[in-house]
């Protein structure tokens, strides 16, 4: 499989924490809020630090001196700090959620817009589940990290530094000992970073695999049921789910080990402090209050140190989510406007020409199309005929730049279509494809998707041409919301709606990829009759399988071996080109064809 997402993580250190820097452009607009979050969290933690210091002062001051009155201001001070901490907690929660939810929204929008702009060739290669899991799970992972992990990672690191500094100031020999114990801890964390990162990434990729499976199972439910292969499909899914579990368990094991060490470390250090402190107090180098303060300060460190273990893992996960999202944001947009393109003035209808046009699918070695020369005069209709797999669909996709030619060029009125703004090209060229994709919107929204400015009369006209007036009989007429992919409609109905969408507003260039394949003979005749009027006014390339569709065209082009093997009038080709005769003769309707 050439799905880039299923390729193993390269060993070049991709997915390191530095991947998180990618988030900066998204965080930048909210940096004020983020600073507020960070400041609030830091102040709250520092307020917390005041309590041990006050405790030490109470032990060495009023308690040692049996001075009750002296207790009151110190306890009052501790209270003030406690209240300040609570207020700052609120500030942090509020500022944090505000900024991180906004960042999430921006990230989602950017990703969605990117998926829309990425060329069809990109979507050919990527499993949709991988895209789905990136757009949902990974974005959420990043949001949770930004909103929670990042702030605490930073605050806890700062807290560690400040507390260690305070410990050094209060009694440097013990402080130094505590500092030294963090060295092996950091070393261990760094070593595990890489391992955890690879594991987190493979879990996320496997989640994408599962998403793909669920999506395909739901979309292909009819096929699976009718083939009676629910069991097989389930087994495949189960195997993948089991693999996910295995990968997750591996990840959990690493995390548990990490936790274990981060949990043990402060306990051992505390024991060391107590022993060392007792010796120091005994030797008169430290007061009892000093030791109490030292221990109380150290206990402030317990949570930050413990949390660093999982925050680190969290950061890892967010980093690999960033990587996975980054792969989409970095995927090149190959079909795009050239710098400085300007709209050209094109005739309506325009002249369409393929000039030595060739196309090779990415990753493929041999071209599908190779030196296509074909000219369609303004207002002319050319039928494209060829065996299955001869490249008809590919050729039609070149006109609207769903793919860019890999050789030669395609022109409209002599202008290379790559020198037209995509918006202009796609407003000039309308298309209907073999699979009539409809969206979960109303019939009207589906129809006017490409031409939001279409008038009511245009819509009626398009419905008439496509013989799709049945929509008026739907429960809410044109306002009826049709299901995902229009599943509540028959194949023929969907195809007629897709055709109506294409002919809406009489486009200047019309590309139809076998638009009548799902229609019954009677409806097909009606559509053909109405389509003939539309075709008279546009330049059209129509993929055809049946002689009756071919007869709509002024000329026919036979596609074979990646080239236009013959062009001419249907009757002439039928008489002179055996390959053409063979292709169309398989159709029983041939008998009806006038010669
Ligand atoms: N997305 C794709 N990636 C790689 N190869 C493709 C893709 N789509 C089609 N092909 C290949 O290109 C050839 C032409 O396909 P297509 O244009 O769909 O033919 P037709 O419409 O005439 O049946 C076939 O051999 C097909 O396997
Ligand atoms: Mg095709």
mmCIF file of C-alpha atoms in Angstrom, residues 4 57 60 73 82 111 144 155 176 207 262-263 266 312 353 494 515 525 547 562:
data_model
loop_
_atom_site.group_PDB
_atom_site.id
_atom_site.type_symbol
_atom_site.label_atom_id
_atom_site.label_comp_id
_atom_site.label_asym_id
_atom_site.label_seq_id
_atom_site.Cartn_x
_atom_site.Cartn_y
_atom_site.Cartn_z
ATOM 1 C CA UNK A 4 2.126 7.527 3.312
ATOM 2 C CA UNK A 57 8.630 31.724 60.081
ATOM 3 C CA UNK A 60 11.014 29.708 64.384
ATOM 4 C CA UNK A 73 -0.507 38.515 61.244
ATOM 5 C CA UNK A 82 -4.584 31.157 49.854
ATOM 6 C CA UNK A 111 -7.124 21.646 8.147
ATOM 7 C CA UNK A 144 -6.017 19.309 25.278
ATOM 8 C CA UNK A 155 4.560 26.252 35.074
ATOM 9 C CA UNK A 176 22.578 20.757 46.124
ATOM 10 C CA UNK A 207 -6.496 4.574 15.102
ATOM 11 C CA UNK A 262 8.756 9.938 38.800
ATOM 12 C CA UNK A 263 6.673 8.770 41.754
ATOM 13 C CA UNK A 266 10.458 12.492 45.383
ATOM 14 C CA UNK A 312 6.082 14.816 29.137
ATOM 15 C CA UNK A 353 -8.226 21.779 -27.296
ATOM 16 C CA UNK A 494 -29.140 10.661 -8.197
ATOM 17 C CA UNK A 515 -23.976 10.642 -17.325
ATOM 18 C CA UNK A 525 -34.516 8.828 -24.243
ATOM 19 C CA UNK A 547 -24.930 4.344 -29.452
ATOM 20 C CA UNK A 562 -3.655 6.331 -24.425
#
